[in-house]
PDB file of C-alpha atoms in Angstrom:
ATOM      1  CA  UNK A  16      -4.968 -18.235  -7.980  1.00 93.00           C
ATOM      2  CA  UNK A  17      -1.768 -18.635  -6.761  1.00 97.00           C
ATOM      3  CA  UNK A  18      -0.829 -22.042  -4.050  1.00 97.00           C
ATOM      4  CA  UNK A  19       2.329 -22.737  -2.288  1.00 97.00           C
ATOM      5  CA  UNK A  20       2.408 -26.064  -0.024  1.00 97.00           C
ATOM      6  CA  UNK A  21       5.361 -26.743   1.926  1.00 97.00           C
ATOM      7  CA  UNK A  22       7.745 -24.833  -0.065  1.00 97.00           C
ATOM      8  CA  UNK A  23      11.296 -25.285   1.329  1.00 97.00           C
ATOM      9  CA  UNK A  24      14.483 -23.631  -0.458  1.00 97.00           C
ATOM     10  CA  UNK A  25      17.887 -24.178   0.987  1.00 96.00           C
ATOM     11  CA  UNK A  26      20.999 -22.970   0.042  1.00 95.00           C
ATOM     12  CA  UNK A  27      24.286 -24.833   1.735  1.00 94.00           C
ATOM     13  CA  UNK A  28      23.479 -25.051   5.141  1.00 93.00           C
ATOM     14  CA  UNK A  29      21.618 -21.905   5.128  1.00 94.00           C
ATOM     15  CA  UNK A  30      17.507 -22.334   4.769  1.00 94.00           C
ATOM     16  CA  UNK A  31      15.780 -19.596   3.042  1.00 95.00           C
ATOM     17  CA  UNK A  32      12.507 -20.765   2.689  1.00 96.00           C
ATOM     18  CA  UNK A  33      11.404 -23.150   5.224  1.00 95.00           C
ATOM     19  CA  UNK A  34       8.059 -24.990   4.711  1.00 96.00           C
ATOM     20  CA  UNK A  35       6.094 -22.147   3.778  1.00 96.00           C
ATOM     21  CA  UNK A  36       2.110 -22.398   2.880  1.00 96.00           C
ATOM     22  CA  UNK A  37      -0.161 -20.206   1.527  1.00 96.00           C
ATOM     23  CA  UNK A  38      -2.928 -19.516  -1.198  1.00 96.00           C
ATOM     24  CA  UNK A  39      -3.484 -16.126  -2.517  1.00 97.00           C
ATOM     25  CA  UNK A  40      -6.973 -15.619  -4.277  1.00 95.00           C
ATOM     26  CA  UNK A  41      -8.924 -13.913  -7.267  1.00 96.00           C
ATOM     27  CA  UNK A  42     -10.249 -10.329  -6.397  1.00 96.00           C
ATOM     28  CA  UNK A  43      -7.966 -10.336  -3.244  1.00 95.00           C
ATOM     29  CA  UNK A  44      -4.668  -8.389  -2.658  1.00 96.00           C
ATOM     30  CA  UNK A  45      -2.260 -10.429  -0.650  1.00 96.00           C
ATOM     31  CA  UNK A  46       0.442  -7.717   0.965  1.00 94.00           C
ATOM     32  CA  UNK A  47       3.532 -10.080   1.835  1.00 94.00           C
ATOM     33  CA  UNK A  48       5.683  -8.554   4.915  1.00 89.00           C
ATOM     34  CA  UNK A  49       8.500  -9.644   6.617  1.00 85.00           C
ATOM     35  CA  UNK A  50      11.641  -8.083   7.778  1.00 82.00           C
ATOM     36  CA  UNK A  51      14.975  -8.230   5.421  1.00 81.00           C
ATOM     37  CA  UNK A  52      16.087 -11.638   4.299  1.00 83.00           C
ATOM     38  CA  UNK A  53      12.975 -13.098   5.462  1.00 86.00           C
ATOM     39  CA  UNK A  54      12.495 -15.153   2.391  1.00 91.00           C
ATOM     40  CA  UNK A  55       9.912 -12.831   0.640  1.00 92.00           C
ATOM     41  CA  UNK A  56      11.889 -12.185  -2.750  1.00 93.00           C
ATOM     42  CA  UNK A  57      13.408 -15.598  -2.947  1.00 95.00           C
ATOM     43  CA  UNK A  58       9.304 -17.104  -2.546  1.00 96.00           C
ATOM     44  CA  UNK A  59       8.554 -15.384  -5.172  1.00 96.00           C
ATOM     45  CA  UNK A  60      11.181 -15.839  -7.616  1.00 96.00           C
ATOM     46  CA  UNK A  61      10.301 -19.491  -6.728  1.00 97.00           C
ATOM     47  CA  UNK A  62       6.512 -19.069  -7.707  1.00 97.00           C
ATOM     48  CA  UNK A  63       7.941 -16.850 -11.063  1.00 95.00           C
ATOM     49  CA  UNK A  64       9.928 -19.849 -11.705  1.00 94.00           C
ATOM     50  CA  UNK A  65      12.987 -18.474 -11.606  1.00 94.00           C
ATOM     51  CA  UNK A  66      14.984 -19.969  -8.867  1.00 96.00           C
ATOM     52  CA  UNK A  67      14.379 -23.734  -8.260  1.00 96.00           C
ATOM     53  CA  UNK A  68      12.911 -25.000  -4.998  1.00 97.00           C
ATOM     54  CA  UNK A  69      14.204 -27.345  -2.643  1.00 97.00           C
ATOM     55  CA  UNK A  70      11.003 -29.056  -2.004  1.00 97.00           C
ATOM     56  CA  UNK A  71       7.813 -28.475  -1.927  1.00 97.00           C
ATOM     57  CA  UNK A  72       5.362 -26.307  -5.095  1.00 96.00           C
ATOM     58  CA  UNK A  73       4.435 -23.691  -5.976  1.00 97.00           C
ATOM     59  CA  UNK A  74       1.724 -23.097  -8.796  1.00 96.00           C
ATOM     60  CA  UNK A  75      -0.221 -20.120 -10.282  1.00 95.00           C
ATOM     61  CA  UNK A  76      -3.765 -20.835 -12.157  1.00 91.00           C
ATOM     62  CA  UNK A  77      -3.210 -24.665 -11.047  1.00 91.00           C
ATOM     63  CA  UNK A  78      -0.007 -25.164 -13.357  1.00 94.00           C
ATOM     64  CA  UNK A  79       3.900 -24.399 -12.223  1.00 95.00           C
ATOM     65  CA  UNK A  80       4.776 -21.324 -13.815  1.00 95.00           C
ATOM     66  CA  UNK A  81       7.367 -22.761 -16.361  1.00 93.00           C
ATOM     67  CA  UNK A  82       4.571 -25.367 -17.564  1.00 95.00           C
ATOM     68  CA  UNK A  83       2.130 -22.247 -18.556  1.00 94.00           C
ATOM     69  CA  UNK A  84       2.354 -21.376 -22.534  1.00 93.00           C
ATOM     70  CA  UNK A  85       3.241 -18.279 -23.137  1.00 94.00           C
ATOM     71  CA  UNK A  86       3.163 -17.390 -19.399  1.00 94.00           C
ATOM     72  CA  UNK A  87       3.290 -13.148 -19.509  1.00 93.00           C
ATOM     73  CA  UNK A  88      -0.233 -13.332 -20.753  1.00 94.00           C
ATOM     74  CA  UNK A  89      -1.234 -15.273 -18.001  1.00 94.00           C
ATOM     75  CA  UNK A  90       0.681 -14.223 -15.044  1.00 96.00           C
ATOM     76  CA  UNK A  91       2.347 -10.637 -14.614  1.00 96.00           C
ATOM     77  CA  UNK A  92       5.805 -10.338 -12.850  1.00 95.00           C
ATOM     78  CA  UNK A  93       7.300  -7.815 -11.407  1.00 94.00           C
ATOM     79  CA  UNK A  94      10.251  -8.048  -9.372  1.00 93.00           C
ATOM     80  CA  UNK A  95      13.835  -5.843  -9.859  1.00 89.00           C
ATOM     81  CA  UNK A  96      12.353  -2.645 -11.992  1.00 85.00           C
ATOM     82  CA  UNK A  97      16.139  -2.309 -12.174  1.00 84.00           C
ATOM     83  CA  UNK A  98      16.420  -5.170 -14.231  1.00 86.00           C
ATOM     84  CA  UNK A  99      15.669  -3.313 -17.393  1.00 88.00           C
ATOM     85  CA  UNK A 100      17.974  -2.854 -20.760  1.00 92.00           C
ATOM     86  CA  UNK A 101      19.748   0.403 -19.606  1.00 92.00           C
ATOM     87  CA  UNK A 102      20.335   1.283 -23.232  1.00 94.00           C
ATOM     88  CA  UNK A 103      17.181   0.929 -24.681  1.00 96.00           C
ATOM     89  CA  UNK A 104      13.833   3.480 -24.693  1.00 96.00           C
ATOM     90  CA  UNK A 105      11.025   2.882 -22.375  1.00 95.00           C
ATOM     91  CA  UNK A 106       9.021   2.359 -25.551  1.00 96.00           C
ATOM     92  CA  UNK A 107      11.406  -0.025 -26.934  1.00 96.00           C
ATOM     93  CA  UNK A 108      11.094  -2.486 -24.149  1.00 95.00           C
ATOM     94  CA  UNK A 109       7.760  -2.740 -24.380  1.00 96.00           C
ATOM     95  CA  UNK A 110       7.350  -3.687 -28.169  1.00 96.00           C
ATOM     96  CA  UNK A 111       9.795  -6.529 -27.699  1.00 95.00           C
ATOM     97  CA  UNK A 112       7.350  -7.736 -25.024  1.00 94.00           C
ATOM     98  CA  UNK A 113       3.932  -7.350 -27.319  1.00 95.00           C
ATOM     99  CA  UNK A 114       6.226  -8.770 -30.224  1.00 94.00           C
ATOM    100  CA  UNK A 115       7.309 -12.078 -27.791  1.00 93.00           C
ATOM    101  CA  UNK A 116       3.826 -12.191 -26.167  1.00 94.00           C
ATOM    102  CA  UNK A 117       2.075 -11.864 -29.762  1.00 93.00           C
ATOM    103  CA  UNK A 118      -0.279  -8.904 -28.631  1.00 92.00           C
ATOM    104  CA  UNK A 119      -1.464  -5.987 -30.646  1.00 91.00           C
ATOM    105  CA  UNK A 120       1.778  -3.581 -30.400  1.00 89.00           C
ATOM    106  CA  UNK A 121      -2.119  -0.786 -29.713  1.00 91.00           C
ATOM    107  CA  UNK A 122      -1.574  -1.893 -26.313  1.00 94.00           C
ATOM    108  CA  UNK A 123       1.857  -0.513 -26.201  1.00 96.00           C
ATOM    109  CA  UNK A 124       0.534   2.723 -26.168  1.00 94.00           C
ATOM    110  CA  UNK A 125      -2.520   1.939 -23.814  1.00 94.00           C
ATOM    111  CA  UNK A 126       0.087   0.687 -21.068  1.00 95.00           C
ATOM    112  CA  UNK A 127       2.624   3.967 -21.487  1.00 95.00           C
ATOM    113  CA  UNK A 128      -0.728   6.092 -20.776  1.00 94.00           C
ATOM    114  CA  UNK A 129      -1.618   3.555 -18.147  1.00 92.00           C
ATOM    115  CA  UNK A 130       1.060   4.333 -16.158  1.00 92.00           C
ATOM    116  CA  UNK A 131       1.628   7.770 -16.969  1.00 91.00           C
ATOM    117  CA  UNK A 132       4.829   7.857 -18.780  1.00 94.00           C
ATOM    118  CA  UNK A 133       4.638  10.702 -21.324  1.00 94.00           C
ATOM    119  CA  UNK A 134       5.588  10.102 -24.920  1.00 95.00           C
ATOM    120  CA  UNK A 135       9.242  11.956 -23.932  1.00 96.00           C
ATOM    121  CA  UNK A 136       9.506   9.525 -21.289  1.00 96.00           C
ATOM    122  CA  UNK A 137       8.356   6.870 -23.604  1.00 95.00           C
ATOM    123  CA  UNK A 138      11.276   7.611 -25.864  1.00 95.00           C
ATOM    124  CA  UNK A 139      14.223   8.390 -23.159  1.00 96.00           C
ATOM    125  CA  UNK A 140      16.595   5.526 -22.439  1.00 96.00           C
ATOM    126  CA  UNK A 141      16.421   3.592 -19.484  1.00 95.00           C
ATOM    127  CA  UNK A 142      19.594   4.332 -18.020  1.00 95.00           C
ATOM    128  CA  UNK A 143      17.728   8.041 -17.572  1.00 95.00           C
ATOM    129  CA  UNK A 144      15.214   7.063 -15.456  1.00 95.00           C
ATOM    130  CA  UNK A 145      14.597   7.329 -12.258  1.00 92.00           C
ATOM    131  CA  UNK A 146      13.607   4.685 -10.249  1.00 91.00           C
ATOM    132  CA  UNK A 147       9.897   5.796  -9.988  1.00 90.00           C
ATOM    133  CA  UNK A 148       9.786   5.865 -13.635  1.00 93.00           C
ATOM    134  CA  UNK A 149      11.241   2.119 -13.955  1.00 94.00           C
ATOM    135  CA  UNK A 150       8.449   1.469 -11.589  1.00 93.00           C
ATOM    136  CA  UNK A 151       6.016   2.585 -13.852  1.00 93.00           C
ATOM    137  CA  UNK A 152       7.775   0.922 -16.546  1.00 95.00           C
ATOM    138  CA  UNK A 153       8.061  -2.516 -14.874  1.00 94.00           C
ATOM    139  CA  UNK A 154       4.719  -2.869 -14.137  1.00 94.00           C
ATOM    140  CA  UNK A 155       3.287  -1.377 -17.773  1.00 95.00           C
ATOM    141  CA  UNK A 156       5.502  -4.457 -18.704  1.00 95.00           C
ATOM    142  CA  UNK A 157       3.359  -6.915 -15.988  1.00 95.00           C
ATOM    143  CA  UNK A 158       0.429  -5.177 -17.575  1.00 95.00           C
ATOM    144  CA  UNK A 159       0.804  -5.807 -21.277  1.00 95.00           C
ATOM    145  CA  UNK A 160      -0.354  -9.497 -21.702  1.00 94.00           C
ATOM    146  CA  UNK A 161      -3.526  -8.655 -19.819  1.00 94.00           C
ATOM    147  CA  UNK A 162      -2.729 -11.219 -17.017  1.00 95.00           C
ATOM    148  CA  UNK A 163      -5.082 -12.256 -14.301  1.00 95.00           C
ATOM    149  CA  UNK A 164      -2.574 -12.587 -11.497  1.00 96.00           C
ATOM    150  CA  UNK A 165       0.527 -10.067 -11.018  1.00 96.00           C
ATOM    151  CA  UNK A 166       3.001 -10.675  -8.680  1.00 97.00           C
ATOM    152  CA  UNK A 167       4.978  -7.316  -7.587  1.00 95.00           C
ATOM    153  CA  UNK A 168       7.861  -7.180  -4.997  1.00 92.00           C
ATOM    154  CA  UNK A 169       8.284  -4.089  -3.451  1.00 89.00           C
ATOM    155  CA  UNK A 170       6.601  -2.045  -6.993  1.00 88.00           C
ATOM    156  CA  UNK A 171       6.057   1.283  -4.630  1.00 85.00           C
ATOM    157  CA  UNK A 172       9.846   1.777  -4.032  1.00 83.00           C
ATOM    158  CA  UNK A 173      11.140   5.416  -6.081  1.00 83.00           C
ATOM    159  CA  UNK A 174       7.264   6.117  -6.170  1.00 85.00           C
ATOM    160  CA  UNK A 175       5.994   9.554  -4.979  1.00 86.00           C
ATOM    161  CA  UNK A 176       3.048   9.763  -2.824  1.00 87.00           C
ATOM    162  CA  UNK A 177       1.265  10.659  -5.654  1.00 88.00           C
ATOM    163  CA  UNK A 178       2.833   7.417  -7.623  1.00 88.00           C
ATOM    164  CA  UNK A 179       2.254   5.415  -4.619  1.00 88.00           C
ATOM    165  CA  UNK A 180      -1.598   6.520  -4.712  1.00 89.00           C
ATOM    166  CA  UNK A 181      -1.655   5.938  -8.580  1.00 89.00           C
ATOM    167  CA  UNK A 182      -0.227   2.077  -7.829  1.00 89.00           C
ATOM    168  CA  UNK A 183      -2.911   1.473  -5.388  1.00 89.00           C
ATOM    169  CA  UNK A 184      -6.100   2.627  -7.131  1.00 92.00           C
ATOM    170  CA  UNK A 185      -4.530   0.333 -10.418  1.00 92.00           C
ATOM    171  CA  UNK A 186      -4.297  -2.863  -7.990  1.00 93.00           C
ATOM    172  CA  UNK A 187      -7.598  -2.350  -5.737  1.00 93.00           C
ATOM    173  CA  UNK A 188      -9.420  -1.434  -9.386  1.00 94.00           C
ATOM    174  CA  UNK A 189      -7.025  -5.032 -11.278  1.00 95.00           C
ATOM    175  CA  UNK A 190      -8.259  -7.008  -8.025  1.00 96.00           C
ATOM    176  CA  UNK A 191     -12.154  -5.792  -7.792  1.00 95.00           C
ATOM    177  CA  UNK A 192     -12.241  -7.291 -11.350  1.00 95.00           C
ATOM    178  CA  UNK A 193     -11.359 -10.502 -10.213  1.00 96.00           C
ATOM    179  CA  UNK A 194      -7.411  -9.845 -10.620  1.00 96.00           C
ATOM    180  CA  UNK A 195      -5.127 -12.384  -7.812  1.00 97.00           C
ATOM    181  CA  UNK A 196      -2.604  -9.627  -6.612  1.00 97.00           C
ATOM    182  CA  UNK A 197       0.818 -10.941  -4.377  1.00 97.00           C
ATOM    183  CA  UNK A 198       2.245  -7.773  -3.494  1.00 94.00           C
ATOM    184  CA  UNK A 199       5.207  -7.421  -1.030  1.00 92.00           C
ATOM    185  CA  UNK A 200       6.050  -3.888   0.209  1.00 83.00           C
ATOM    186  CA  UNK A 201       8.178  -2.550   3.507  1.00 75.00           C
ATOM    187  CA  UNK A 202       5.637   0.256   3.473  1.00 72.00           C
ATOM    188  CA  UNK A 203       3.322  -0.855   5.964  1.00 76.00           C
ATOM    189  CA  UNK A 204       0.842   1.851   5.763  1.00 76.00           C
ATOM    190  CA  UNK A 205       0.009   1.009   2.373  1.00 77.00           C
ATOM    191  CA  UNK A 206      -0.032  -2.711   2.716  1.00 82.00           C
ATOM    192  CA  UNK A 207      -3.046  -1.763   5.676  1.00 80.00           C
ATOM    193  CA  UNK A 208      -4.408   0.261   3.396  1.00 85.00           C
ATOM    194  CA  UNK A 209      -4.462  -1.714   0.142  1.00 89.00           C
ATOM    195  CA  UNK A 210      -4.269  -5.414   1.326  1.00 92.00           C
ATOM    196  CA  UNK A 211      -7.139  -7.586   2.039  1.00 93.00           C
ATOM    197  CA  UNK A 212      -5.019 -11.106   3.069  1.00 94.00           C
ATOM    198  CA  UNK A 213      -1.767 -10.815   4.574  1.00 91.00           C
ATOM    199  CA  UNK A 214       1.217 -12.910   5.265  1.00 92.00           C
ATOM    200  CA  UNK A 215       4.373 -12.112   7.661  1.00 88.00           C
ATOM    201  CA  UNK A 216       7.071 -13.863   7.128  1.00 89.00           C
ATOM    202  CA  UNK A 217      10.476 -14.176   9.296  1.00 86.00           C
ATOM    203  CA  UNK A 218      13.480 -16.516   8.897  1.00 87.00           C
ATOM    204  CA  UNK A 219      11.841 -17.799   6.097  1.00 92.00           C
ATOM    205  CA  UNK A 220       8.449 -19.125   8.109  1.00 92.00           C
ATOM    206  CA  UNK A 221       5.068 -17.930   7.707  1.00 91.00           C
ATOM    207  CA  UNK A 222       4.605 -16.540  11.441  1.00 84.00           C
ATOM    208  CA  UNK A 223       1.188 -15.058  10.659  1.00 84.00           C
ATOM    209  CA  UNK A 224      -1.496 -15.009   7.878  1.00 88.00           C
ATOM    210  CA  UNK A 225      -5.127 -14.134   7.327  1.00 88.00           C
ATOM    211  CA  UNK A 226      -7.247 -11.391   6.148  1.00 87.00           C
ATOM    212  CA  UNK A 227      -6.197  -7.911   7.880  1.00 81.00           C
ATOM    213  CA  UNK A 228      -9.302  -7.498   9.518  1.00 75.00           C
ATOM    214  CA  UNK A 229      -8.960 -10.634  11.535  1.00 76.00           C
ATOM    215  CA  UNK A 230      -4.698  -9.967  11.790  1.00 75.00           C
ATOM    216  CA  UNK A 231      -5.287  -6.266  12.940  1.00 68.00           C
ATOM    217  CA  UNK A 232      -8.792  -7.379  14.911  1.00 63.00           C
ATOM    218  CA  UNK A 233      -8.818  -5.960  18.785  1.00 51.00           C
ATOM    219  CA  UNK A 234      -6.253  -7.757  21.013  1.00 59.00           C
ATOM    220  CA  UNK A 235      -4.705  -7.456  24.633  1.00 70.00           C
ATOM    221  CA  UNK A 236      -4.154  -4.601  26.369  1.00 83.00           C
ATOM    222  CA  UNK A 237      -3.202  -0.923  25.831  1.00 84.00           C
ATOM    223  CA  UNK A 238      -1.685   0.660  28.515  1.00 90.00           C
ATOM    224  CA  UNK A 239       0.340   4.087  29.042  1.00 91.00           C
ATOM    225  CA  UNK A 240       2.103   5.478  32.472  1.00 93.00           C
ATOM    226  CA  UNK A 241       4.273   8.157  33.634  1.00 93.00           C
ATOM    227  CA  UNK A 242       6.863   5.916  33.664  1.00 93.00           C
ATOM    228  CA  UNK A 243       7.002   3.128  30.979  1.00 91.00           C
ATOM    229  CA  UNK A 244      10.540   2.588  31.365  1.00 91.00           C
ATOM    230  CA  UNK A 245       9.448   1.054  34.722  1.00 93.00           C
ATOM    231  CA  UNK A 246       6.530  -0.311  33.777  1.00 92.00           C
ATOM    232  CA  UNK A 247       8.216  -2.245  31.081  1.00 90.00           C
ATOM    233  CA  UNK A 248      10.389  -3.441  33.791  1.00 93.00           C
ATOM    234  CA  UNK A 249       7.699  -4.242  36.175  1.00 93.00           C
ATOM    235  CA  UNK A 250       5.756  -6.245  33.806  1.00 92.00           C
ATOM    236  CA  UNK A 251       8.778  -8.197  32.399  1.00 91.00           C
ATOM    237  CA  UNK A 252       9.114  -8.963  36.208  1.00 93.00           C
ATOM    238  CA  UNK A 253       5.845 -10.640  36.641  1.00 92.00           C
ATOM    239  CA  UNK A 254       6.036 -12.323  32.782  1.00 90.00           C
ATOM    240  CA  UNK A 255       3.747 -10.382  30.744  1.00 89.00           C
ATOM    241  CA  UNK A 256       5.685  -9.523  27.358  1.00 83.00           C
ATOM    242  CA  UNK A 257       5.119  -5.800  25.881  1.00 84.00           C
ATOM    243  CA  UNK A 258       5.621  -4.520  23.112  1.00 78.00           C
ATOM    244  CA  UNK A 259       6.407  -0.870  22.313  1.00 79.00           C
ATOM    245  CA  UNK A 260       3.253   1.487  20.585  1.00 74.00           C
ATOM    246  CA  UNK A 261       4.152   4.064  18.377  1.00 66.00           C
ATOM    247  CA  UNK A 262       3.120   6.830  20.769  1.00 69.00           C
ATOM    248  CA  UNK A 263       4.253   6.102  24.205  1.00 80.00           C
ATOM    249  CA  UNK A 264       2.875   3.314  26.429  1.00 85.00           C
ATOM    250  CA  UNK A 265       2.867  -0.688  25.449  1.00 84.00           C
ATOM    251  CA  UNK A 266       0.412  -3.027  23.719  1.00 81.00           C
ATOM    252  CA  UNK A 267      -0.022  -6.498  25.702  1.00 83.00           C
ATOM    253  CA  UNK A 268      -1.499  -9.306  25.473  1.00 77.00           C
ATOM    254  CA  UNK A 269      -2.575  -9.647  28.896  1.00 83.00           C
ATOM    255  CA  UNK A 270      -5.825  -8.132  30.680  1.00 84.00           C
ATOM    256  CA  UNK A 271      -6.130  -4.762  31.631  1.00 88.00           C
ATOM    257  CA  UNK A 272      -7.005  -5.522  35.106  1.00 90.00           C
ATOM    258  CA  UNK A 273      -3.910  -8.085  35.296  1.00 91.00           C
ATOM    259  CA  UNK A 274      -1.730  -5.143  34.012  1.00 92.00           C
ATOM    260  CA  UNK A 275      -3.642  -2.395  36.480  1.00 93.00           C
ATOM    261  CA  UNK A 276      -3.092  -5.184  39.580  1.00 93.00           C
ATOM    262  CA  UNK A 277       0.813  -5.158  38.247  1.00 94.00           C
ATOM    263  CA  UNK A 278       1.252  -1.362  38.049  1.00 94.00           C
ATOM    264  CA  UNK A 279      -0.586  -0.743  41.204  1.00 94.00           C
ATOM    265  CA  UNK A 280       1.374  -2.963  43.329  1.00 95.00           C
ATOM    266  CA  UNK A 281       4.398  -1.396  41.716  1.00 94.00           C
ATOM    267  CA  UNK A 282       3.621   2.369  42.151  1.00 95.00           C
ATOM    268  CA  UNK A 283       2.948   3.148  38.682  1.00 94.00           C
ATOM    269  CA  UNK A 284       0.342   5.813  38.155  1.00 94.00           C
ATOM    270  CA  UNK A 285      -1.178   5.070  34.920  1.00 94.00           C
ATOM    271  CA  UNK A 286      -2.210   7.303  32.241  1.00 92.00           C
ATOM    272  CA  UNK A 287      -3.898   4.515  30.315  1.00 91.00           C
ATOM    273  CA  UNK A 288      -5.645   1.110  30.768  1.00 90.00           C
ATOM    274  CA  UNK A 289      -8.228  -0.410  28.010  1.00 84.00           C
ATOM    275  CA  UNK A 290      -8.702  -3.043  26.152  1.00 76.00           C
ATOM    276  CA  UNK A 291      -6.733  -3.002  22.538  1.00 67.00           C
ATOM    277  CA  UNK A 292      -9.103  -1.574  20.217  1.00 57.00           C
ATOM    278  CA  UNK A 293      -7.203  -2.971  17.031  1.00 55.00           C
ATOM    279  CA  UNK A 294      -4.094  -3.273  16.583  1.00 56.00           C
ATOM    280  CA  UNK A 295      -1.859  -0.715  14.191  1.00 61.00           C
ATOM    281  CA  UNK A 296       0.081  -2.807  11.550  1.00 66.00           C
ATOM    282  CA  UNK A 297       3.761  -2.232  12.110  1.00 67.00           C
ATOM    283  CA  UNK A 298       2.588  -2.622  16.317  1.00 66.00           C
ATOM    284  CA  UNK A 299       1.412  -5.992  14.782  1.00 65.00           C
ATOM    285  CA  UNK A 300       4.694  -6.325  12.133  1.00 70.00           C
ATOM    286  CA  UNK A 301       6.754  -5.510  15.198  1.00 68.00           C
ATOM    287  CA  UNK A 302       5.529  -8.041  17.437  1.00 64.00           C
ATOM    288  CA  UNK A 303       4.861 -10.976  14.630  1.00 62.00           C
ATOM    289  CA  UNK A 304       8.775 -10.671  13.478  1.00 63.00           C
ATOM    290  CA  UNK A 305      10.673  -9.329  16.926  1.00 62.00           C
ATOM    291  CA  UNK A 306      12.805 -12.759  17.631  1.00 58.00           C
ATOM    292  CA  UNK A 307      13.302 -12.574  13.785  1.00 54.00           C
ATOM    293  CA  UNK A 308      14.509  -8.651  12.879  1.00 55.00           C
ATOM    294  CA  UNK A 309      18.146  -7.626  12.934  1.00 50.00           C
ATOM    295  CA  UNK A 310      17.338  -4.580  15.095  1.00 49.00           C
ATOM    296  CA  UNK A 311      15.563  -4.911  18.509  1.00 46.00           C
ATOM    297  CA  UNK A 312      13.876  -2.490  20.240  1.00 44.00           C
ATOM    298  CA  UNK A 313      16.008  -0.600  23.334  1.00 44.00           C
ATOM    299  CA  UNK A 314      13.965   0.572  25.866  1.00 40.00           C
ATOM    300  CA  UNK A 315      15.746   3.099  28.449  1.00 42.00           C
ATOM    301  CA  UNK A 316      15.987   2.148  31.632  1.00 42.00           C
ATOM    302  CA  UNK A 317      14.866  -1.360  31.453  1.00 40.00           C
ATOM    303  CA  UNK A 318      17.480  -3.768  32.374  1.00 42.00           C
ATOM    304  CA  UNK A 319      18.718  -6.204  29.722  1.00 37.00           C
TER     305      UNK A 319
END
């Protein structure tokens, strides 16, 4: 299990981390979003123990991670699969970690096959890798002190769809056997599709957390017209906030027959008018983070 209360890491005048609480659990996957600069790395180079926090803890199995002996068989980290020896074989890197963890140098080769790094591969230097492949790498490295809690930032990025599939049938099959999985990704779709607790983050809050079904559970309004550019305009006019779906029209949380009274008085013939019938993750990324993201959504023809 991994618990953070009130962690808090400042830097200057600049706060990175500000109060942030959360508990991620056994046989769960915890997806951690949040836009750039958020916070998300720096949390969990805090919980790896290897930046220092301002205030506040952070603990995995109940201890701070530099109080666990011998932590790599206990915790698996993976967080820069750039951050490898450049010069030395795949295989290599591993055998230094069974010879400093003090596990059977068997599993070496278990992990390589794990991952699906080829004996060739096994045996090519890093610096000849591609970033998929360091991936794969980085987490056979998580892997090979048979841990019961990994901690991965962003271990789909240089993955292939058919990597990306691979990485999520290893953590739903690590977590359904009782595995605690932090896992922070800017690929929504496979956060919704692998994650059963998530956290958003932005400016270095927690602005939302849960499990997805009750995050991504029905809300608000959809509505479409034949004019949203107007629409948007008419409904910022009477105070209900939109935000922009992914295929025309606006998700709000207002009722549909508040939004129908609003369009109607405005002229707005309306392709669309329900209730929201759950909400899409990025519609529900978008809206978490928007007063938090460097870019903002333009709509055209809507007054700024």
């Amino acid at each position: 299990m991994i618990t953070v209360e009130n962690l808090t890491k400042r830097y200057g005048d600049h706060t990175a981390v500000d109060d942030v609480s959360f508990a991620c659990t056994p046989g769960q996957v915890t997806g951690f979003l949040g836009p750039n600069g958020a916070g998300k790395s720096t949390t969990m180079r805090i919980i790896a123990g290897l930046t220092p926090a301002t205030s506040g803890s952070a603990t995995v199995g109940g201890r701070a991670y530099r109080e666990i002996p011998n932590p790599a068989t206990q915790v698996g980290v993976l967080l820069d699969a750039s951050a490898q020896h450049a010069g030395r074989t795949g295989a290599e890197i591993l055998r230094l970690t069974a010879m400093t963890l003090g596990v059977n140098r068997s599993r070496v080769d278990d992990m390589l096959e794990m991952v699906s790094l080829t004996p060739e591969e096994a045996n090519r230097r890093v610096r000849n890798y591609s970033l998929g492949m360091r991936q794969r790498l980085g987490i056979a490295n998580a892997l090979l002190g048979d841990p019961h809690i990994l901690i991965l930032d962003e271990p789909a990025n240089g993955l292939d769809p058919a990597g990306i599939h691979w990485m999520r049938t290893l953590l739903r099959d690590y977590a359904n056997r009782g595995g605690t999985v932090l896992l922070s990704s800017h690929l929504l779709h496979e956060i919704e599709i692998i994650a059963d607790d998530i956290l958003v983050i932005g400016h270095g809050r927690i602005v939302a957390q849960g499990t997805k079904s009750d995050l991504l559970a029905a809300q608000g309004t959809r509505v479409r017209s034949l004019d949203d550019a107007a629409l948007a305009a008419a409904l910022a006019g009477a105070g209900i906030r939109t935000l922009p779906a992914t295929d025309g029209g606006f998700t709000t949380e207002a009722a549909p027959e508040e939004v129908g009274r609003v369009a109607a008085t405005a002229g707005i013939a309306l392709m669309e008018l329900r209730p929201g019938d759950g909400a899409q993750l990025e519609e529900m990324f978008l809206e978490l983070t928007q007063q938090t993201q460097r870019e903002q959504p333009v709509l055209q023809g809507v007054p700024s």
